[in-house]
PDB file of C-alpha atoms and ligand atoms in Angstrom:
ATOM      1  CA  MET U  74      97.846 102.907 118.824  1.00 80.00           C
ATOM      2  CA  LEU U  75      99.230  99.752 117.119  1.00 89.00           C
ATOM      3  CA  LYS U  76      96.943  97.515 115.047  1.00 94.00           C
ATOM      4  CA  THR U  77      97.599  93.940 115.210  1.00 97.00           C
ATOM      5  CA  ARG U  78      98.140  91.893 112.141  1.00 97.00           C
ATOM      6  CA  PRO U  79      98.115  88.110 111.422  1.00 98.00           C
ATOM      7  CA  LEU U  80     101.539  86.128 111.855  1.00 98.00           C
ATOM      8  CA  GLY U  81     101.341  84.249 108.702  1.00 98.00           C
ATOM      9  CA  GLN U  82      98.836  81.449 108.897  1.00 98.00           C
ATOM     10  CA  THR U  83      99.227  80.695 112.587  1.00 98.00           C
ATOM     11  CA  GLY U  84      96.034  82.297 113.647  1.00 98.00           C
ATOM     12  CA  LEU U  85      98.144  84.449 116.062  1.00 98.00           C
ATOM     13  CA  GLU U  86      97.532  88.209 116.008  1.00 98.00           C
ATOM     14  CA  ILE U  87     100.624  90.296 116.731  1.00 98.00           C
ATOM     15  CA  THR U  88     101.584  93.899 116.860  1.00 98.00           C
ATOM     16  CA  PRO U  89     104.189  95.125 114.272  1.00 98.00           C
ATOM     17  CA  ILE U  90     106.484  96.013 117.070  1.00 98.00           C
ATOM     18  CA  GLY U  91     107.576  93.343 119.733  1.00 98.00           C
ATOM     19  CA  LEU U  92     109.719  93.712 122.629  1.00 98.00           C
ATOM     20  CA  GLY U  93     113.047  91.857 122.795  1.00 98.00           C
ATOM     21  CA  THR U  94     114.061  90.890 126.193  1.00 98.00           C
ATOM     22  CA  VAL U  95     117.690  89.841 126.021  1.00 98.00           C
ATOM     23  CA  LYS U  96     118.589  92.782 128.270  1.00 98.00           C
ATOM     24  CA  PHE U  97     115.922  91.670 130.894  1.00 98.00           C
ATOM     25  CA  GLY U  98     117.867  88.648 131.741  1.00 97.00           C
ATOM     26  CA  ARG U  99     121.525  88.659 130.318  1.00 96.00           C
ATOM     27  CA  ASN U 100     124.325  91.200 130.351  1.00 96.00           C
ATOM     28  CA  GLN U 101     127.336  88.828 129.677  1.00 94.00           C
ATOM     29  CA  LYS U 102     128.869  87.955 126.190  1.00 93.00           C
ATOM     30  CA  VAL U 103     126.316  90.230 124.459  1.00 95.00           C
ATOM     31  CA  ASN U 104     126.868  92.256 121.388  1.00 91.00           C
ATOM     32  CA  TYR U 105     125.459  95.779 122.369  1.00 93.00           C
ATOM     33  CA  PRO U 106     127.521  99.041 122.157  1.00 91.00           C
ATOM     34  CA  GLY U 107     127.967  99.494 125.924  1.00 91.00           C
ATOM     35  CA  THR U 108     127.857  97.502 129.212  1.00 93.00           C
ATOM     36  CA  PHE U 109     124.466  97.743 131.075  1.00 96.00           C
ATOM     37  CA  THR U 110     122.811  96.672 134.368  1.00 96.00           C
ATOM     38  CA  LEU U 111     119.848  94.310 134.381  1.00 97.00           C
ATOM     39  CA  PRO U 112     116.532  96.171 135.148  1.00 98.00           C
ATOM     40  CA  ASP U 113     115.304  95.395 138.709  1.00 98.00           C
ATOM     41  CA  ASP U 114     111.793  93.870 139.145  1.00 97.00           C
ATOM     42  CA  ASP U 115     110.335  97.409 139.286  1.00 98.00           C
ATOM     43  CA  GLN U 116     111.890  98.698 136.415  1.00 98.00           C
ATOM     44  CA  ALA U 117     111.134  95.681 134.386  1.00 98.00           C
ATOM     45  CA  SER U 118     107.659  95.555 135.598  1.00 98.00           C
ATOM     46  CA  ARG U 119     107.230  99.318 134.535  1.00 98.00           C
ATOM     47  CA  LEU U 120     108.676  98.586 131.040  1.00 98.00           C
ATOM     48  CA  LEU U 121     106.164  95.765 130.546  1.00 98.00           C
ATOM     49  CA  ALA U 122     103.193  97.997 131.722  1.00 98.00           C
ATOM     50  CA  GLN U 123     104.460 100.592 129.265  1.00 98.00           C
ATOM     51  CA  ALA U 124     104.699  98.320 126.485  1.00 98.00           C
ATOM     52  CA  ARG U 125     101.287  97.113 127.180  1.00 97.00           C
ATOM     53  CA  GLU U 126      99.749 100.582 127.274  1.00 97.00           C
ATOM     54  CA  LEU U 127     101.445 101.460 124.149  1.00 97.00           C
ATOM     55  CA  GLY U 128      99.601  98.597 122.504  1.00 97.00           C
ATOM     56  CA  ILE U 129     102.342  96.069 122.221  1.00 98.00           C
ATOM     57  CA  ASN U 130     101.245  92.373 122.597  1.00 98.00           C
ATOM     58  CA  LEU U 131     104.336  90.475 121.388  1.00 98.00           C
ATOM     59  CA  ILE U 132     107.322  89.552 123.484  1.00 98.00           C
ATOM     60  CA  ASP U 133     110.478  87.462 122.450  1.00 98.00           C
ATOM     61  CA  THR U 134     112.528  85.740 124.950  1.00 98.00           C
ATOM     62  CA  ALA U 135     114.666  82.484 125.116  1.00 98.00           C
ATOM     63  CA  PRO U 136     116.384  80.026 127.493  1.00 98.00           C
ATOM     64  CA  ALA U 137     119.631  81.406 126.382  1.00 98.00           C
ATOM     65  CA  TYR U 138     118.765  85.014 127.555  1.00 98.00           C
ATOM     66  CA  GLY U 139     119.794  84.266 131.121  1.00 97.00           C
ATOM     67  CA  THR U 140     116.901  84.922 133.608  1.00 98.00           C
ATOM     68  CA  SER U 141     114.602  86.435 130.942  1.00 98.00           C
ATOM     69  CA  GLU U 142     112.095  83.662 130.748  1.00 98.00           C
ATOM     70  CA  GLU U 143     111.772  83.316 134.658  1.00 98.00           C
ATOM     71  CA  ARG U 144     111.339  87.031 135.122  1.00 98.00           C
ATOM     72  CA  LEU U 145     108.752  87.340 132.524  1.00 98.00           C
ATOM     73  CA  GLY U 146     106.855  84.325 134.033  1.00 98.00           C
ATOM     74  CA  LYS U 147     106.853  86.136 137.366  1.00 98.00           C
ATOM     75  CA  LEU U 148     105.995  89.515 136.044  1.00 98.00           C
ATOM     76  CA  LEU U 149     103.383  88.533 133.515  1.00 97.00           C
ATOM     77  CA  ALA U 150     101.763  85.817 135.641  1.00 95.00           C
ATOM     78  CA  LYS U 151      98.401  87.723 136.076  1.00 95.00           C
ATOM     79  CA  GLU U 152      98.227  88.955 132.414  1.00 97.00           C
ATOM     80  CA  ARG U 153      99.515  85.847 130.517  1.00 96.00           C
ATOM     81  CA  HIS U 154      96.500  86.039 128.070  1.00 95.00           C
ATOM     82  CA  HIS U 155      97.366  89.520 126.932  1.00 97.00           C
ATOM     83  CA  TRP U 156     100.753  88.458 125.537  1.00 98.00           C
ATOM     84  CA  VAL U 157     101.765  86.634 122.485  1.00 98.00           C
ATOM     85  CA  ILE U 158     105.040  85.133 123.926  1.00 98.00           C
ATOM     86  CA  SER U 159     107.663  83.804 121.761  1.00 98.00           C
ATOM     87  CA  THR U 160     110.541  81.826 123.075  1.00 98.00           C
ATOM     88  CA  LYS U 161     113.259  79.574 121.707  1.00 98.00           C
ATOM     89  CA  VAL U 162     114.990  76.073 121.828  1.00 98.00           C
ATOM     90  CA  GLY U 163     118.318  74.762 121.145  1.00 98.00           C
ATOM     91  CA  GLU U 164     120.700  77.263 122.755  1.00 98.00           C
ATOM     92  CA  GLU U 165     121.694  77.204 126.386  1.00 98.00           C
ATOM     93  CA  PHE U 166     123.758  79.851 128.129  1.00 97.00           C
ATOM     94  CA  ALA U 167     125.540  79.178 131.389  1.00 95.00           C
ATOM     95  CA  ASP U 168     128.707  80.247 133.169  1.00 93.00           C
ATOM     96  CA  GLY U 169     129.442  82.707 130.225  1.00 93.00           C
ATOM     97  CA  LEU U 170     129.210  79.984 127.578  1.00 95.00           C
ATOM     98  CA  SER U 171     126.753  79.078 124.959  1.00 96.00           C
ATOM     99  CA  THR U 172     125.916  75.381 124.157  1.00 98.00           C
ATOM    100  CA  PHE U 173     123.627  73.981 121.550  1.00 98.00           C
ATOM    101  CA  ASN U 174     121.439  70.797 121.436  1.00 98.00           C
ATOM    102  CA  PHE U 175     118.870  70.260 118.825  1.00 98.00           C
ATOM    103  CA  THR U 176     117.850  66.668 119.639  1.00 98.00           C
ATOM    104  CA  PRO U 177     114.132  65.943 120.027  1.00 97.00           C
ATOM    105  CA  GLU U 178     114.777  65.014 123.760  1.00 98.00           C
ATOM    106  CA  HIS U 179     116.279  68.283 124.376  1.00 98.00           C
ATOM    107  CA  LEU U 180     113.670  70.248 122.406  1.00 98.00           C
ATOM    108  CA  ARG U 181     110.896  68.582 124.571  1.00 98.00           C
ATOM    109  CA  PHE U 182     112.913  69.074 127.768  1.00 98.00           C
ATOM    110  CA  SER U 183     113.352  72.862 126.947  1.00 98.00           C
ATOM    111  CA  ILE U 184     109.831  73.450 126.075  1.00 98.00           C
ATOM    112  CA  GLU U 185     108.609  71.789 129.256  1.00 98.00           C
ATOM    113  CA  ARG U 186     111.095  74.083 131.109  1.00 98.00           C
ATOM    114  CA  SER U 187     109.958  77.139 129.343  1.00 98.00           C
ATOM    115  CA  LEU U 188     106.364  76.305 130.290  1.00 98.00           C
ATOM    116  CA  ARG U 189     107.422  76.252 134.027  1.00 98.00           C
ATOM    117  CA  ARG U 190     109.599  79.181 133.829  1.00 98.00           C
ATOM    118  CA  LEU U 191     106.803  81.296 131.880  1.00 98.00           C
ATOM    119  CA  ARG U 192     104.127  79.897 134.287  1.00 98.00           C
ATOM    120  CA  SER U 193     101.955  78.917 131.351  1.00 98.00           C
ATOM    121  CA  ASP U 194     100.397  75.765 130.050  1.00 97.00           C
ATOM    122  CA  TYR U 195     100.986  76.896 126.428  1.00 98.00           C
ATOM    123  CA  LEU U 196     103.713  78.757 124.449  1.00 98.00           C
ATOM    124  CA  ASP U 197     102.481  80.869 121.583  1.00 98.00           C
ATOM    125  CA  MET U 198     105.541  80.491 119.411  1.00 98.00           C
ATOM    126  CA  VAL U 199     108.710  78.480 119.575  1.00 99.00           C
ATOM    127  CA  LEU U 200     111.853  79.339 117.472  1.00 99.00           C
ATOM    128  CA  VAL U 201     114.781  76.981 116.947  1.00 98.00           C
ATOM    129  CA  HIS U 202     117.633  79.092 118.158  1.00 98.00           C
ATOM    130  CA  SER U 203     120.241  78.450 115.374  1.00 98.00           C
ATOM    131  CA  ASP U 204     124.012  78.114 116.088  1.00 98.00           C
ATOM    132  CA  GLY U 205     124.642  79.125 112.375  1.00 98.00           C
ATOM    133  CA  LYS U 206     124.395  75.756 110.833  1.00 98.00           C
ATOM    134  CA  ASP U 207     120.710  76.405 109.846  1.00 98.00           C
ATOM    135  CA  CYS U 208     120.287  73.621 107.177  1.00 98.00           C
ATOM    136  CA  ASP U 209     122.073  70.978 108.969  1.00 98.00           C
ATOM    137  CA  ILE U 210     119.881  71.596 112.249  1.00 98.00           C
ATOM    138  CA  ILE U 211     116.686  71.461 109.950  1.00 98.00           C
ATOM    139  CA  GLU U 212     117.898  68.275 107.967  1.00 97.00           C
ATOM    140  CA  SER U 213     119.845  66.268 110.398  1.00 97.00           C
ATOM    141  CA  TYR U 214     117.793  66.775 113.644  1.00 97.00           C
ATOM    142  CA  GLY U 215     114.199  66.721 112.271  1.00 95.00           C
ATOM    143  CA  VAL U 216     113.513  69.747 114.453  1.00 98.00           C
ATOM    144  CA  PHE U 217     110.323  70.727 112.779  1.00 98.00           C
ATOM    145  CA  ALA U 218     108.841  67.273 112.899  1.00 98.00           C
ATOM    146  CA  GLU U 219     109.314  67.307 116.769  1.00 98.00           C
ATOM    147  CA  LEU U 220     107.806  70.732 117.132  1.00 98.00           C
ATOM    148  CA  GLU U 221     104.829  69.785 115.047  1.00 98.00           C
ATOM    149  CA  GLU U 222     104.200  67.026 117.292  1.00 98.00           C
ATOM    150  CA  LEU U 223     104.483  69.398 120.287  1.00 98.00           C
ATOM    151  CA  LYS U 224     102.162  71.639 118.581  1.00 98.00           C
ATOM    152  CA  ARG U 225      99.678  68.887 118.037  1.00 98.00           C
ATOM    153  CA  ALA U 226      99.882  67.936 121.551  1.00 98.00           C
ATOM    154  CA  GLY U 227      98.997  71.539 122.388  1.00 98.00           C
ATOM    155  CA  LEU U 228     101.991  72.746 124.161  1.00 98.00           C
ATOM    156  CA  LEU U 229     102.747  75.323 121.622  1.00 98.00           C
ATOM    157  CA  ARG U 230     100.691  77.214 118.934  1.00 98.00           C
ATOM    158  CA  ALA U 231     103.296  77.893 116.273  1.00 98.00           C
ATOM    159  CA  TYR U 232     106.983  77.134 115.501  1.00 98.00           C
ATOM    160  CA  GLY U 233     109.641  78.545 113.454  1.00 98.00           C
ATOM    161  CA  MET U 234     113.379  79.218 113.461  1.00 98.00           C
ATOM    162  CA  SER U 235     115.647  82.145 114.154  1.00 98.00           C
ATOM    163  CA  THR U 236     118.113  81.722 111.303  1.00 98.00           C
ATOM    164  CA  LYS U 237     121.471  83.081 110.447  1.00 98.00           C
ATOM    165  CA  THR U 238     122.005  82.050 106.733  1.00 98.00           C
ATOM    166  CA  LEU U 239     120.067  82.719 103.492  1.00 98.00           C
ATOM    167  CA  GLU U 240     119.769  79.020 102.614  1.00 98.00           C
ATOM    168  CA  GLY U 241     118.660  78.184 106.231  1.00 98.00           C
ATOM    169  CA  GLY U 242     116.083  80.990 106.087  1.00 98.00           C
ATOM    170  CA  LEU U 243     114.610  79.789 102.765  1.00 98.00           C
ATOM    171  CA  LEU U 244     114.435  76.170 103.974  1.00 98.00           C
ATOM    172  CA  ALA U 245     112.728  77.238 107.350  1.00 98.00           C
ATOM    173  CA  ALA U 246     110.241  79.427 105.248  1.00 98.00           C
ATOM    174  CA  GLN U 247     109.101  76.273 103.415  1.00 98.00           C
ATOM    175  CA  HIS U 248     108.740  73.987 106.499  1.00 98.00           C
ATOM    176  CA  ALA U 249     107.871  76.181 109.370  1.00 98.00           C
ATOM    177  CA  ASP U 250     105.203  78.676 110.442  1.00 98.00           C
ATOM    178  CA  ALA U 251     107.565  81.686 110.806  1.00 98.00           C
ATOM    179  CA  VAL U 252     111.261  82.726 110.400  1.00 99.00           C
ATOM    180  CA  MET U 253     113.065  85.159 112.431  1.00 98.00           C
ATOM    181  CA  VAL U 254     115.705  86.986 110.452  1.00 98.00           C
ATOM    182  CA  THR U 255     118.244  89.818 110.691  1.00 98.00           C
ATOM    183  CA  TYR U 256     117.151  92.741 108.596  1.00 98.00           C
ATOM    184  CA  ASN U 257     118.399  96.205 109.215  1.00 97.00           C
ATOM    185  CA  LEU U 258     120.005  99.298 107.235  1.00 94.00           C
ATOM    186  CA  ASN U 259     123.422  97.460 107.654  1.00 93.00           C
ATOM    187  CA  HIS U 260     122.177  93.916 106.769  1.00 96.00           C
ATOM    188  CA  ARG U 261     119.946  93.118 103.790  1.00 97.00           C
ATOM    189  CA  ASP U 262     121.549  89.699 103.081  1.00 97.00           C
ATOM    190  CA  GLU U 263     118.646  87.732 104.043  1.00 98.00           C
ATOM    191  CA  GLU U 264     116.003  89.747 102.284  1.00 98.00           C
ATOM    192  CA  ALA U 265     114.965  86.979 100.129  1.00 98.00           C
ATOM    193  CA  VAL U 266     113.717  84.979 103.018  1.00 98.00           C
ATOM    194  CA  ILE U 267     111.334  87.822 103.704  1.00 98.00           C
ATOM    195  CA  ASP U 268     110.365  87.823  99.929  1.00 98.00           C
ATOM    196  CA  LYS U 269     109.777  83.933 100.253  1.00 98.00           C
ATOM    197  CA  CYS U 270     107.757  84.273 103.484  1.00 98.00           C
ATOM    198  CA  TYR U 271     105.637  86.826 101.624  1.00 98.00           C
ATOM    199  CA  GLN U 272     105.051  84.493  98.755  1.00 98.00           C
ATOM    200  CA  LEU U 273     104.270  81.731 101.093  1.00 98.00           C
ATOM    201  CA  ASN U 274     102.165  83.827 103.556  1.00 98.00           C
ATOM    202  CA  LYS U 275     104.597  82.699 106.435  1.00 98.00           C
ATOM    203  CA  GLY U 276     105.358  84.869 109.436  1.00 98.00           C
ATOM    204  CA  VAL U 277     108.399  87.092 109.585  1.00 98.00           C
ATOM    205  CA  LEU U 278     109.932  88.389 112.793  1.00 98.00           C
ATOM    206  CA  VAL U 279     112.801  90.762 112.406  1.00 98.00           C
ATOM    207  CA  LYS U 280     115.505  90.605 114.953  1.00 98.00           C
ATOM    208  CA  LYS U 281     118.310  93.228 115.190  1.00 98.00           C
ATOM    209  CA  ALA U 282     116.195  95.796 113.533  1.00 97.00           C
ATOM    210  CA  LEU U 283     118.549  98.569 114.961  1.00 96.00           C
ATOM    211  CA  ALA U 284     121.637  96.340 114.300  1.00 95.00           C
ATOM    212  CA  SER U 285     121.748  95.830 118.142  1.00 94.00           C
ATOM    213  CA  GLY U 286     122.422  99.525 118.524  1.00 91.00           C
ATOM    214  CA  HIS U 287     125.295  99.783 116.216  1.00 88.00           C
ATOM    215  CA  ILE U 288     123.759 101.490 113.385  1.00 75.00           C
ATOM    216  CA  HIS U 289     124.529 105.018 114.444  1.00 64.00           C
ATOM    217  CA  GLN U 290     128.133 104.079 114.792  1.00 54.00           C
ATOM    218  CA  THR U 291     128.603 103.532 110.955  1.00 57.00           C
ATOM    219  CA  PRO U 292     130.225 106.028 108.684  1.00 62.00           C
ATOM    220  CA  ASP U 293     126.864 106.466 106.733  1.00 62.00           C
ATOM    221  CA  THR U 294     125.005 107.633 109.944  1.00 59.00           C
ATOM    222  CA  PRO U 295     121.584 108.391 108.866  1.00 55.00           C
ATOM    223  CA  THR U 296     120.023 111.763 110.408  1.00 79.00           C
ATOM    224  CA  ASP U 297     117.506 109.570 112.539  1.00 92.00           C
ATOM    225  CA  PHE U 298     118.691 106.050 112.511  1.00 93.00           C
ATOM    226  CA  VAL U 299     115.545 104.783 114.305  1.00 95.00           C
ATOM    227  CA  GLN U 300     113.145 106.474 111.902  1.00 95.00           C
ATOM    228  CA  ASP U 301     115.222 105.384 108.958  1.00 95.00           C
ATOM    229  CA  SER U 302     115.378 101.853 110.344  1.00 96.00           C
ATOM    230  CA  MET U 303     111.528 101.622 110.856  1.00 97.00           C
ATOM    231  CA  ASP U 304     110.923 103.106 107.269  1.00 97.00           C
ATOM    232  CA  PHE U 305     113.295 100.637 105.821  1.00 97.00           C
ATOM    233  CA  ILE U 306     111.836  97.598 107.581  1.00 98.00           C
ATOM    234  CA  PHE U 307     108.081  98.289 107.265  1.00 98.00           C
ATOM    235  CA  ALA U 308     108.558  99.048 103.573  1.00 98.00           C
ATOM    236  CA  HIS U 309     108.683  95.362 103.019  1.00 98.00           C
ATOM    237  CA  PRO U 310     105.181  93.906 103.117  1.00 98.00           C
ATOM    238  CA  GLY U 311     106.580  90.544 104.245  1.00 98.00           C
ATOM    239  CA  VAL U 312     107.554  91.753 107.638  1.00 98.00           C
ATOM    240  CA  SER U 313     104.947  90.851 110.193  1.00 98.00           C
ATOM    241  CA  SER U 314     106.916  92.271 113.197  1.00 98.00           C
ATOM    242  CA  ALA U 315     110.051  93.978 114.347  1.00 98.00           C
ATOM    243  CA  ILE U 316     111.255  92.593 117.710  1.00 98.00           C
ATOM    244  CA  ILE U 317     113.361  95.559 119.260  1.00 98.00           C
ATOM    245  CA  GLY U 318     115.305  95.057 122.387  1.00 97.00           C
ATOM    246  CA  THR U 319     115.198  97.896 124.910  1.00 98.00           C
ATOM    247  CA  ILE U 320     115.279  98.556 128.598  1.00 98.00           C
ATOM    248  CA  ASN U 321     114.979 102.268 128.222  1.00 98.00           C
ATOM    249  CA  PRO U 322     111.370 103.672 128.608  1.00 98.00           C
ATOM    250  CA  GLN U 323     112.168 106.635 126.252  1.00 98.00           C
ATOM    251  CA  HIS U 324     113.476 104.370 123.487  1.00 98.00           C
ATOM    252  CA  LEU U 325     110.332 102.019 123.845  1.00 98.00           C
ATOM    253  CA  ARG U 326     108.271 105.050 123.339  1.00 98.00           C
ATOM    254  CA  ASP U 327     110.301 106.512 120.543  1.00 98.00           C
ATOM    255  CA  ASN U 328     110.165 103.184 118.680  1.00 98.00           C
ATOM    256  CA  LEU U 329     106.506 103.070 118.889  1.00 98.00           C
ATOM    257  CA  ASP U 330     106.064 106.542 117.554  1.00 97.00           C
ATOM    258  CA  LYS U 331     108.526 106.110 114.752  1.00 98.00           C
ATOM    259  CA  ALA U 332     107.032 102.628 113.760  1.00 98.00           C
ATOM    260  CA  LEU U 333     103.470 104.375 113.643  1.00 97.00           C
ATOM    261  CA  ILE U 334     104.853 107.054 111.342  1.00 97.00           C
ATOM    262  CA  SER U 335     106.267 104.367 108.958  1.00 97.00           C
ATOM    263  CA  LEU U 336     103.158 102.119 109.049  1.00 97.00           C
ATOM    264  CA  ALA U 337     100.831 105.099 108.443  1.00 94.00           C
ATOM    265  CA  PRO U 338      98.913 104.863 105.086  1.00 86.00           C
ATOM    266  CA  GLY U 339     100.731 106.705 102.216  1.00 81.00           C
ATOM    267  CA  SER U 340     104.029 106.803 104.170  1.00 75.00           C
ATOM    268  CA  ASP U 341     106.027 105.099 101.444  1.00 66.00           C
TER     269      ASP U 341
HETATM  270  N1  NAP Y   2     119.501  84.543 117.343  1.00 71.38           N
HETATM  271  C1  NAP Y   2     118.441  85.072 117.835  1.00 71.38           C
HETATM  272  O1  NAP Y   2     117.459  84.325 117.939  1.00 71.38           O
HETATM  273  C2  NAP Y   2     118.400  86.418 118.180  1.00 71.38           C
HETATM  274  C3  NAP Y   2     119.567  87.129 118.162  1.00 71.38           C
HETATM  275  C4  NAP Y   2     119.486  88.485 118.452  1.00 71.38           C
HETATM  276  C5  NAP Y   2     118.282  89.105 118.882  1.00 71.38           C
HETATM  277  N2  NAP Y   2     117.245  88.378 119.039  1.00 71.38           N
HETATM  278  C6  NAP Y   2     115.981  88.973 119.391  1.00 71.38           C
HETATM  279  O2  NAP Y   2     115.648  90.203 118.772  1.00 71.38           O
HETATM  280  C7  NAP Y   2     115.629  91.239 119.772  1.00 71.38           C
HETATM  281  C8  NAP Y   2     116.266  92.523 119.266  1.00 71.38           C
HETATM  282  O3  NAP Y   2     117.545  92.229 118.844  1.00 71.38           O
HETATM  283  P1  NAP Y   2     118.710  93.096 119.663  1.00 71.38           P
HETATM  284  O4  NAP Y   2     118.334  93.268 121.064  1.00 71.38           O
HETATM  285  O5  NAP Y   2     119.954  92.257 119.489  1.00 71.38           O
HETATM  286  O6  NAP Y   2     119.048  94.389 118.670  1.00 71.38           O
HETATM  287  P2  NAP Y   2     118.039  95.707 118.398  1.00 71.38           P
HETATM  288  O7  NAP Y   2     116.581  95.523 118.836  1.00 71.38           O
HETATM  289  O8  NAP Y   2     118.441  95.962 116.969  1.00 71.38           O
HETATM  290  O9  NAP Y   2     118.798  96.850 119.237  1.00 71.38           O
HETATM  291  C9  NAP Y   2     118.718  96.864 120.666  1.00 71.38           C
HETATM  292  C10 NAP Y   2     119.696  97.892 121.169  1.00 71.38           C
HETATM  293  O10 NAP Y   2     119.358  99.142 120.597  1.00 71.38           O
HETATM  294  C11 NAP Y   2     119.100 100.153 121.663  1.00 71.38           C
HETATM  295  N3  NAP Y   2     117.923 100.775 121.170  1.00 71.38           N
HETATM  296  C12 NAP Y   2     116.699 100.395 121.279  1.00 71.38           C
HETATM  297  N4  NAP Y   2     115.694 101.358 120.765  1.00 71.38           N
HETATM  298  C13 NAP Y   2     116.581 102.396 120.671  1.00 71.38           C
HETATM  299  C14 NAP Y   2     116.270 103.713 120.378  1.00 71.38           C
HETATM  300  N5  NAP Y   2     114.963 104.175 120.178  1.00 71.38           N
HETATM  301  N6  NAP Y   2     117.207 104.628 120.238  1.00 71.38           N
HETATM  302  C15 NAP Y   2     118.470 104.206 120.466  1.00 71.38           C
HETATM  303  N7  NAP Y   2     118.887 103.071 120.890  1.00 71.38           N
HETATM  304  C16 NAP Y   2     117.956 102.079 120.997  1.00 71.38           C
HETATM  305  C17 NAP Y   2     118.950  99.212 122.836  1.00 71.38           C
HETATM  306  O11 NAP Y   2     119.528  99.985 123.989  1.00 71.38           O
HETATM  307  P3  NAP Y   2     118.514 100.397 125.142  1.00 71.38           P
HETATM  308  O12 NAP Y   2     118.144  99.319 126.061  1.00 71.38           O
HETATM  309  O13 NAP Y   2     119.373 101.407 125.883  1.00 71.38           O
HETATM  310  O14 NAP Y   2     117.297 101.108 124.484  1.00 71.38           O
HETATM  311  C18 NAP Y   2     119.710  97.977 122.566  1.00 71.38           C
HETATM  312  O15 NAP Y   2     121.112  98.070 122.945  1.00 71.38           O
HETATM  313  C19 NAP Y   2     116.444  90.613 120.993  1.00 71.38           C
HETATM  314  O16 NAP Y   2     116.122  91.179 122.295  1.00 71.38           O
HETATM  315  C20 NAP Y   2     115.959  89.172 120.916  1.00 71.38           C
HETATM  316  O17 NAP Y   2     114.569  89.172 121.486  1.00 71.38           O
HETATM  317  C21 NAP Y   2     117.187  87.004 118.737  1.00 71.38           C
END
């Protein structure tokens, strides 16, 4: 069974594996190896029940993940308090197109909408959903000042940023509660952000831990890319949780089993 751990200094206790839910709500303009059908309500509900049985308490969603927030709101309405729900602000996805808005007015609008969609009166974590210009978003829009105000008003418990650059990740580590970074066997470019967060006791959520399913397609194919990925990610003491996206029950189980092997004492 997974043990929870603190997410930096936020007071949130999260499991080292979280469930990513892009594939619960969006199958257009996504970067996965093959096409897929969105799970229906029964399938999604079974996956969430399985995740809970496996001990997972962390779920990541976003307004840009199509119907993901709304579906989670409906399916988790009776068990809201079991989950630590992380959502995002800044990116919108409609009619096959992403647009971005980081103004304080939009942040507030988006958070109030997420609360309605998720049928909750609080959000555990809100991450700024970067368009790639991380430093500009932080410095020009004052996003963290606005999120701090909304945190004080009780709408959210913690905030951070899902970054795309090393510089942006380092800046976010200084000013936010947590950073979401890409970190996998194919991509170590942002490792210094995890080092920095570890030093400052800030939370780190890893996205694309399995390179969005592309690792096994590289020439240096590891023998067991899931186990190798888990070993790699959890070898860094700064990683709070790896958010892995799946709509396949066998993969969910496999990810848990392999994370437990990597996390077992003496496994390094
Ligand atoms: N900018 C951002 O903020 C951002 C960007 C990307 C992702 N994220 C978050 O991070 C989460 C994870 O990222 P991701 O979904 O892009 O990539 P990921 O977790 O690295 O990989 C997900 C892909 O790997 C497959 N997979 C999962 N477990 C597997 C296993 N045991 N064996 C074989 N294949 C497996 C999944 O397919 P199956 O469904 O078939 O298992 C899916 O296609 C997202 O869901 C989202 O919550 C955030």
